[in-house]
Amino acid sequence: MSAPSDDLNRRAAAWLAEDPDPETRAELAALIEAAETDPAPLAERFAGTLTFGTAGLRGELGAGPTRMNRAVVIRAAAGLAAYLRDTGQAGAGPVVIGYDARHNSARFARDTAEVMAGAGLTALLLPRPLPTPVLAFAVRHLGAVAGVEVTASHNPPRDNGYKVYLGDGSQIVEPADREIAARIAAIGALDSVPRTEGGGTVLDEAVVEAYLDRAAGVLASGSARSATTVHTALHGVGAAPLAAAFARAGFPAPVAVAEQAEPDPDFPTVAFPNPEEPGAMDLALATARRHSPDLVLANDPDADRLAAAVPDEAAEGGWRMLRGDETGALLAAHLVRRGLPKGGVLATSIVSSSLLSRIAEAAGAGYAETLTGFKWISRAEGLAFGYEEALGYCVDPDGVRDKDGITAALLLTELASELKEEGRTLLGLLDELAVRHGVHATSQLSVRVEDLSVIADAMERLRSAPPERLGGLPVVRTEDLSAGAGGLPPTDGLRYTLDGARVVVRPSGTEPKLKCYLEAVVPVGGPEGLPEARAAAARTLAAVETDLAEAAGL
């Protein structure tokens, strides 16, 4: 093994000298010592920097500029403070800071508050680990100029992240992300960043109470509240806020999945704390089989997403998970039935089902399609409801201009209650929507990689040799989304339109995954035609997935 280069040694020593965290200092010192015989691990830590973008920061905890740590967070906070100051926002309102229960989240939040205070801004810390939607609510509720949420959402336990909101309560997009990143890059030595030790004010529970009041307000006055539920927080921060919201709304108390109810940053009962991942819902469904509720609800660790399962005799174990597209359609249909505000728009992303457009058209409502992520969906003009297939739902954009797993749970349980009193079910309502608008079947081919070059190679292969047929269907139109197709901002992705199907391929913005989103649409003549229409859609999806995987070299 070769010894580390003089440049690597110099950069590592400089980082070590200013790292404020004893734990990461010790980690880096050990890497420097080990580099005398194996420099590769140390070189990896200094192979660039953790990139600040539209998702803020997200990465593995550890020492060095490519990891999430206090030095990286302090620089990020200083860059955000400089951006607010340079754009004339520094005196216009506070910066609100929230955090989840992951490793180092509270410390990163405190560092951010001290940097903001040192820069002369008013820093307000949420009172304890809370769901991300509470932070998004607090930004608007408190008239803040910006918000920071320390969270890695549903990433693995070793990760953490740093999500930034501006004063409208939406996540940052271009050009703000680029301008903040430039200011982060311009930060010099860490000891040049002014910090006020103990700076910032810790808010009391009034902001949480205001959020819970607003959350209960998403329900219709006098609506049914009889549905029973099982709830899992997946070791995150959603259990207590959801239980409080359900009590305030007058629903029966959810039965908590006890093994997963308390926050635990190690997420001991799941491989990945994401309700979409295999096995993550096993304990919740086992609890449901013991208690026979009307509905199973699951939040991800920062409770901005919602997963749901419903009784289904035909499903293995008697319960079926709803896809995000199915829950999105159910919530949209429920809100349409209640009556949308005049000019209200239903919005979703390009990777979600096109069923929402049919629901909007039938209701005479507006419809908008955006790039993936709530940073875009939340900006749809006239937004009344927005969702994306990855279990994110915005049911109260004036209160929380982001996805919110608590209010979505309330609204879905209200719908289940109303259907229950009418002798109907959520699955039955999905059948009704399919008969009216056609079967819109969706699936996803998601490939997690260790080497990011696998994703780049797959995208290059599809661009250089675009498929002409997928699943036996001709590709009617191929769009490279990096060119800003359809009037959308440029993004790394490809979209294929087929006769009766659609495919979108894109790298994940938050995880080392290549994601391929498939949809097949099959008309239905009546209720009796549903089984065959669904079978035909499933055959189409399977055939398209096989051909797409081959075309991408996966």
XYZ file of C-alpha atoms in Angstrom:
554
model
C 0.000 0.000 0.000
C 1.219 3.517 -0.779
C 1.397 6.279 1.835
C -1.065 9.170 1.655
C -0.090 12.152 -0.473
C 1.225 15.322 1.118
C -1.916 17.145 -0.043
C -4.231 14.576 1.573
C -2.198 14.722 4.785
C -2.362 18.510 4.805
C -6.117 18.663 4.256
C -6.813 15.971 6.830
C -4.634 17.686 9.427
C -6.330 21.032 8.776
C -9.781 19.466 9.184
C -8.719 17.680 12.357
C -7.396 20.912 13.872
C -10.748 22.699 13.581
C -13.232 19.835 14.097
C -15.318 20.820 17.168
C -16.552 17.289 17.914
C -14.375 14.993 20.069
C -15.972 11.886 18.556
C -15.273 12.744 14.928
C -11.827 14.106 15.854
C -10.947 10.714 17.306
C -12.362 8.968 14.246
C -10.343 11.158 11.869
C -7.156 10.786 13.918
C -7.496 7.001 13.627
C -8.013 7.272 9.858
C -4.917 9.462 9.537
C -2.835 6.951 11.467
C -4.186 4.012 9.441
C -3.502 5.871 6.200
C 0.227 5.209 6.577
C -0.502 1.668 5.385
C -3.903 2.100 3.689
C -4.730 5.657 2.568
C -7.928 4.736 0.694
C -10.435 5.213 3.575
C -8.937 8.608 4.437
C -8.861 9.630 0.772
C -12.546 8.755 0.435
C -13.423 11.157 3.274
C -11.703 13.999 1.410
C -12.828 13.131 -2.122
C -14.908 16.290 -2.469
C -17.584 17.643 -0.142
C -21.108 16.701 0.832
C -23.105 18.600 -1.786
C -25.731 21.125 -0.738
C -28.676 21.024 -3.140
C -32.457 21.102 -3.330
C -32.651 18.436 -0.615
C -30.199 20.433 1.501
C -27.619 18.000 2.871
C -27.966 14.292 3.470
C -25.306 11.681 4.054
C -23.613 9.228 6.357
C -22.459 10.421 9.755
C -18.706 10.563 10.252
C -15.567 12.665 10.062
C -14.477 14.663 7.027
C -16.079 16.840 4.345
C -17.952 13.998 2.627
C -19.830 13.070 5.814
C -22.484 14.645 8.010
C -20.820 16.123 11.088
C -20.729 19.281 13.183
C -18.093 20.990 11.030
C -20.190 20.467 7.880
C -23.370 21.617 9.655
C -21.736 24.769 11.060
C -20.542 25.719 7.577
C -24.005 25.026 6.138
C -25.638 27.204 8.789
C -23.122 29.987 8.179
C -23.810 29.823 4.434
C -27.560 30.020 5.024
C -27.099 32.966 7.393
C -24.958 34.751 4.802
C -27.611 34.143 2.132
C -30.359 35.566 4.364
C -28.217 38.569 5.203
C -27.143 39.217 1.591
C -30.739 38.977 0.304
C -32.025 41.454 2.882
C -34.027 38.934 4.904
C -31.945 38.849 8.070
C -34.128 41.287 10.017
C -37.476 40.305 8.550
C -38.228 37.386 10.875
C -36.730 34.504 12.829
C -35.113 31.294 11.648
C -36.962 28.274 13.059
C -35.004 25.077 13.657
C -36.478 21.617 14.138
C -34.954 18.181 14.492
C -35.858 14.510 14.694
C -34.502 11.819 17.027
C -31.608 10.560 14.891
C -28.042 10.428 16.097
C -26.673 13.997 16.477
C -29.889 15.701 15.333
C -30.256 17.730 18.532
C -26.567 18.716 18.457
C -26.770 19.819 14.809
C -29.888 21.863 15.601
C -28.142 23.548 18.530
C -25.088 24.334 16.368
C -27.382 25.910 13.796
C -29.060 28.078 16.410
C -25.692 29.261 17.732
C -24.492 30.174 14.236
C -27.713 32.062 13.468
C -27.469 33.948 16.751
C -23.813 34.700 16.055
C -24.814 36.165 12.694
C -27.307 38.471 14.391
C -30.434 36.535 13.420
C -33.200 35.439 15.774
C -33.033 31.668 16.178
C -36.003 29.683 17.494
C -35.643 25.998 18.341
C -38.624 23.656 18.425
C -39.068 22.317 21.977
C -38.141 18.663 21.323
C -37.738 16.109 18.521
C -40.830 16.559 16.352
C -42.144 15.643 12.889
C -40.813 17.594 9.930
C -44.318 18.953 9.130
C -44.340 20.725 12.510
C -41.273 22.658 11.362
C -42.865 23.418 7.976
C -45.962 24.649 9.820
C -43.906 26.731 12.261
C -42.162 28.606 9.436
C -45.482 30.003 8.214
C -47.132 30.234 11.628
C -44.286 32.256 13.155
C -43.567 34.422 10.116
C -40.034 33.066 9.796
C -37.662 33.959 6.977
C -36.321 30.411 6.907
C -36.550 27.041 8.571
C -34.095 24.209 9.083
C -35.055 20.627 9.821
C -32.318 18.218 10.882
C -33.486 14.846 9.569
C -32.606 12.079 7.148
C -36.264 11.051 6.897
C -36.385 7.305 6.126
C -32.692 6.796 5.348
C -30.640 4.124 7.181
C -29.608 4.711 10.819
C -26.080 5.821 9.925
C -27.387 8.857 7.972
C -28.508 12.343 8.874
C -29.491 15.410 6.889
C -30.221 19.120 6.814
C -33.351 20.354 5.060
C -33.872 24.078 4.420
C -37.149 25.971 3.976
C -37.641 29.614 3.053
C -40.318 31.956 4.353
C -43.201 30.576 2.292
C -42.804 27.263 4.123
C -41.633 25.395 1.021
C -38.332 23.599 0.589
C -35.665 25.499 -1.314
C -35.276 25.162 -5.087
C -33.163 26.913 -7.706
C -31.660 29.461 -7.523
C -31.727 29.634 -3.701
C -30.018 26.244 -3.278
C -27.196 27.239 -5.627
C -26.767 30.635 -3.965
C -26.666 29.100 -0.479
C -24.171 26.474 -1.686
C -21.900 29.216 -3.035
C -21.876 30.945 0.334
C -21.140 27.678 2.122
C -18.173 27.144 -0.190
C -16.928 30.644 0.625
C -16.735 29.988 4.376
C -13.110 30.067 5.511
C -11.706 28.592 8.669
C -14.334 27.265 11.034
C -13.169 29.497 13.871
C -13.988 32.490 11.668
C -17.714 31.637 11.916
C -19.265 33.740 14.707
C -21.219 31.607 17.164
C -23.146 32.591 20.264
C -22.815 29.763 22.736
C -26.259 28.851 24.037
C -27.776 31.220 21.464
C -31.325 30.823 20.291
C -34.632 30.545 22.117
C -36.238 27.170 22.781
C -39.933 27.483 22.019
C -42.565 26.146 24.384
C -45.353 23.721 23.515
C -47.575 26.503 22.147
C -46.239 25.958 18.623
C -47.015 22.221 18.867
C -50.517 22.970 20.168
C -51.072 25.362 17.264
C -49.993 22.655 14.815
C -52.339 20.099 16.401
C -55.237 22.560 16.277
C -54.541 23.198 12.613
C -54.202 19.465 11.919
C -57.604 18.649 13.416
C -59.043 21.415 11.259
C -58.453 19.444 8.051
C -61.520 17.359 8.910
C -65.034 18.337 7.937
C -67.250 19.594 10.717
C -69.486 16.803 12.007
C -67.837 14.117 9.860
C -67.746 10.459 10.875
C -64.931 9.539 13.275
C -65.591 5.845 13.935
C -62.770 4.022 12.117
C -60.311 2.121 14.305
C -56.600 2.097 13.562
C -53.232 0.533 14.338
C -50.281 2.907 14.081
C -46.526 2.488 13.856
C -44.012 5.299 14.117
C -41.154 3.028 12.929
C -38.999 4.215 15.857
C -39.435 7.820 14.773
C -41.057 10.912 16.251
C -44.615 10.448 14.986
C -46.288 8.392 17.732
C -47.101 11.081 20.298
C -48.112 13.825 17.798
C -50.355 11.439 15.856
C -52.012 10.142 19.035
C -52.577 13.726 20.190
C -54.023 14.723 16.820
C -56.387 11.742 16.794
C -57.548 12.533 20.331
C -58.150 16.158 19.410
C -60.123 15.089 16.347
C -62.293 12.632 18.314
C -61.160 9.391 16.686
C -60.717 6.192 18.694
C -57.174 6.069 20.064
C -54.865 4.265 17.626
C -53.387 0.991 18.852
C -49.642 1.652 18.860
C -47.155 -0.936 17.649
C -45.362 -1.014 20.982
C -42.026 -2.286 19.680
C -41.732 0.715 17.334
C -43.526 3.488 19.201
C -40.597 5.133 21.002
C -37.918 7.064 19.111
C -34.774 5.002 18.615
C -32.060 6.240 16.216
C -30.813 2.685 15.665
C -34.195 1.500 14.284
C -33.624 -1.972 15.753
C -36.656 -3.800 14.349
C -36.287 -2.839 10.670
C -33.568 -3.132 8.050
C -34.581 0.269 6.624
C -36.985 2.606 8.478
C -39.104 3.116 5.368
C -42.624 1.643 5.210
C -42.068 0.905 1.513
C -39.181 -1.466 2.253
C -39.791 -5.228 2.610
C -40.359 -6.252 6.220
C -40.803 -2.747 7.603
C -44.548 -3.268 8.120
C -44.393 -6.807 9.512
C -44.914 -5.815 13.162
C -47.727 -3.414 12.276
C -49.567 -6.059 10.269
C -49.072 -8.632 13.030
C -50.591 -6.138 15.474
C -53.481 -5.606 13.085
C -54.191 -9.324 12.939
C -54.516 -9.315 16.736
C -56.728 -6.207 16.975
C -58.723 -6.237 13.677
C -58.792 -2.465 13.071
C -60.340 -0.814 10.042
C -57.008 0.640 8.937
C -53.258 0.336 9.571
C -51.276 3.574 9.487
C -47.500 3.989 9.386
C -45.337 7.088 9.445
C -41.692 7.205 8.447
C -39.251 8.376 11.160
C -39.839 12.128 10.663
C -43.575 11.562 10.056
C -43.840 13.508 6.837
C -44.950 10.382 4.947
C -47.884 8.033 5.453
C -48.319 4.387 4.526
C -51.605 2.546 4.927
C -52.876 -1.023 4.829
C -56.460 -2.237 4.586
C -58.247 -5.534 5.295
C -58.314 -7.774 2.231
C -59.360 -11.419 2.430
C -57.615 -12.110 -0.858
C -54.246 -10.867 0.393
C -51.670 -12.961 2.198
C -52.227 -12.512 5.923
C -55.524 -10.725 5.320
C -54.042 -7.246 4.831
C -52.960 -5.321 1.757
C -50.661 -2.328 1.643
C -52.002 0.574 -0.383
C -49.652 2.044 -2.940
C -48.912 5.726 -2.635
C -50.811 6.327 -5.863
C -53.858 4.552 -4.432
C -53.852 6.586 -1.228
C -53.331 9.747 -3.275
C -56.363 8.937 -5.428
C -58.486 8.134 -2.356
C -57.591 11.408 -0.626
C -58.196 13.388 -3.806
C -61.596 11.763 -4.345
C -62.493 12.479 -0.708
C -61.543 16.154 -0.982
C -63.390 16.495 -4.300
C -66.488 14.977 -2.733
C -66.252 17.470 0.133
C -65.777 20.332 -2.313
C -62.537 21.999 -3.353
C -62.020 25.741 -2.946
C -62.778 27.769 -6.076
C -59.836 27.521 -8.427
C -58.336 24.699 -6.357
C -55.666 22.662 -8.114
C -54.794 18.987 -7.675
C -51.079 18.453 -8.224
C -48.705 15.546 -8.442
C -45.309 14.683 -9.874
C -44.334 13.239 -13.216
C -43.589 9.855 -11.612
C -46.998 9.498 -9.967
C -50.144 8.001 -11.492
C -52.013 9.943 -14.139
C -55.271 8.964 -12.397
C -55.194 12.271 -10.516
C -55.570 14.128 -13.814
C -58.725 12.120 -14.568
C -60.155 12.864 -11.123
C -59.413 16.562 -11.557
C -60.926 16.661 -15.036
C -64.133 14.937 -13.896
C -64.437 17.398 -11.002
C -63.782 20.451 -13.154
C -60.728 21.190 -11.012
C -57.310 22.406 -12.047
C -54.449 19.970 -12.438
C -50.693 20.445 -12.330
C -47.814 18.076 -12.937
C -44.393 18.892 -11.516
C -40.949 17.460 -11.112
C -40.457 14.873 -8.370
C -40.486 16.134 -4.803
C -42.596 18.415 -2.669
C -40.221 21.284 -3.245
C -41.947 21.414 -6.651
C -45.437 20.110 -5.846
C -45.879 22.694 -3.081
C -45.284 25.465 -5.594
C -48.192 24.547 -7.869
C -50.302 27.671 -8.258
C -53.678 27.374 -6.542
C -52.684 24.139 -4.796
C -55.562 22.505 -2.906
C -54.083 18.988 -2.654
C -50.795 17.506 -3.744
C -49.240 14.086 -3.503
C -46.418 11.953 -4.823
C -46.271 8.191 -5.122
C -43.539 7.924 -2.461
C -46.194 8.187 0.286
C -46.189 11.992 0.535
C -49.464 13.970 0.797
C -50.176 17.657 1.288
C -53.794 18.062 2.383
C -53.563 21.553 3.925
C -51.170 23.680 1.850
C -52.074 26.894 3.658
C -50.977 25.330 6.956
C -48.169 22.983 5.918
C -46.759 23.618 2.466
C -45.064 20.253 2.389
C -45.971 16.603 2.807
C -47.491 15.799 6.179
C -48.037 12.251 7.420
C -50.130 13.369 10.414
C -52.810 15.349 8.590
C -52.895 12.754 5.805
C -53.571 10.066 8.428
C -56.427 12.123 9.853
C -58.014 12.655 6.447
C -57.673 9.015 5.384
C -59.211 7.864 8.668
C -62.082 10.311 8.170
C -62.687 8.809 4.716
C -62.537 5.271 6.116
C -65.044 6.297 8.804
C -67.497 7.747 6.293
C -67.269 4.707 4.049
C -67.686 2.409 7.056
C -70.945 4.100 8.028
C -72.155 3.757 4.419
C -71.283 0.043 4.347
C -68.427 0.650 1.896
C -64.638 0.253 2.031
C -61.514 1.962 0.777
C -60.889 -0.939 -1.623
C -64.442 -0.570 -2.861
C -63.861 3.115 -3.549
C -60.729 2.236 -5.518
C -62.864 -0.126 -7.604
C -65.367 2.678 -8.239
C -62.582 5.007 -9.376
C -61.208 2.310 -11.701
C -64.593 1.710 -13.299
C -65.079 5.423 -13.806
C -61.594 6.388 -14.996
C -59.935 3.113 -16.040
C -57.448 0.909 -14.210
C -54.286 2.915 -13.531
C -51.796 0.299 -12.352
C -48.358 1.400 -11.211
C -45.167 -0.345 -10.178
C -41.556 0.558 -9.615
C -38.216 -0.961 -10.483
C -35.817 0.376 -7.865
C -32.148 -0.610 -7.868
C -30.001 0.246 -4.833
C -26.283 0.438 -5.658
C -22.989 0.677 -3.814
C -21.223 2.161 -6.841
C -22.927 5.286 -8.215
C -21.316 4.704 -11.614
C -23.853 1.893 -12.143
C -26.606 4.535 -12.207
C -24.661 6.844 -14.529
C -23.923 3.943 -16.890
C -27.579 2.912 -17.014
C -28.703 6.467 -17.819
C -26.039 6.801 -20.509
C -27.037 3.470 -22.036
C -30.681 4.510 -22.250
C -29.756 7.883 -23.742
C -27.381 6.477 -26.353
C -29.671 3.589 -27.360
C -33.270 4.578 -26.483
C -35.670 1.625 -26.602
C -38.129 1.580 -29.473
C -40.469 -0.932 -27.822
C -41.103 -1.876 -24.184
C -43.269 -4.818 -23.179
C -44.298 -5.274 -26.792
C -45.663 -1.706 -26.947
C -44.158 0.884 -29.286
C -42.514 3.872 -27.610
C -44.566 6.767 -28.990
C -42.424 9.523 -27.471
C -39.052 9.711 -25.732
C -38.240 12.786 -23.640
C -34.915 13.616 -22.040
C -35.918 15.559 -18.939
C -32.425 17.040 -18.634
C -33.455 19.301 -21.519
C -36.477 20.634 -19.613
C -39.131 18.625 -21.458
C -42.734 19.745 -21.296
C -41.885 23.131 -19.839
C -40.494 21.557 -16.649
C -37.196 22.666 -15.134
C -34.291 20.464 -16.293
C -33.668 17.340 -14.237
C -31.759 14.116 -14.765
C -34.382 11.729 -16.097
C -36.024 10.082 -19.079
C -39.713 9.692 -19.895
C -41.178 7.199 -22.346
C -44.781 7.427 -23.505
C -46.249 4.194 -24.823
C -49.685 3.303 -26.143
C -51.436 2.603 -22.854
C -48.391 2.899 -20.623
C -45.741 5.328 -19.360
C -42.229 4.988 -17.940
C -40.043 7.508 -16.095
C -36.431 6.698 -15.183
C -34.436 8.876 -12.788
C -31.675 8.672 -10.181
C -32.944 9.188 -6.642
C -32.150 12.590 -5.173
C -31.696 11.292 -1.623
C -30.537 7.667 -1.854
C -28.072 5.631 -3.983
C -30.870 4.243 -6.141
C -31.964 4.227 -9.761
C -35.740 4.465 -9.837
C -37.958 3.429 -12.739
C -41.657 4.317 -12.462
C -44.133 2.359 -14.584
C -47.826 2.912 -15.249
C -50.297 0.957 -17.373
C -53.787 2.303 -18.122
C -56.571 -0.077 -19.167
C -60.190 1.033 -19.801
C -62.939 -0.784 -17.889
C -66.409 -1.413 -19.285
C -68.026 -2.011 -15.910
C -67.493 -3.659 -12.518
C -67.522 -7.107 -14.099
C -64.555 -6.138 -16.269
C -62.297 -5.113 -13.393
C -60.518 -8.458 -12.796
C -59.461 -8.848 -16.421
C -58.498 -5.167 -16.760
C -56.276 -5.435 -13.686
C -54.754 -8.683 -14.947
C -54.031 -7.076 -18.320
C -52.413 -4.077 -16.629
C -50.264 -6.371 -14.485
C -49.090 -8.281 -17.571
C -48.184 -5.036 -19.279
C -46.227 -3.760 -16.269
C -44.291 -7.017 -15.939
C -43.378 -7.073 -19.615
C -42.356 -3.403 -19.644
C -40.201 -3.887 -16.530
C -38.378 -6.857 -18.083
C -37.582 -4.979 -21.284
C -36.612 -1.794 -19.453
C -34.182 -3.643 -17.181
C -32.546 -5.196 -20.230
C -32.345 -1.869 -22.060
C -30.732 -0.211 -19.034
C -28.331 -3.073 -18.437
C -29.650 -3.676 -14.928
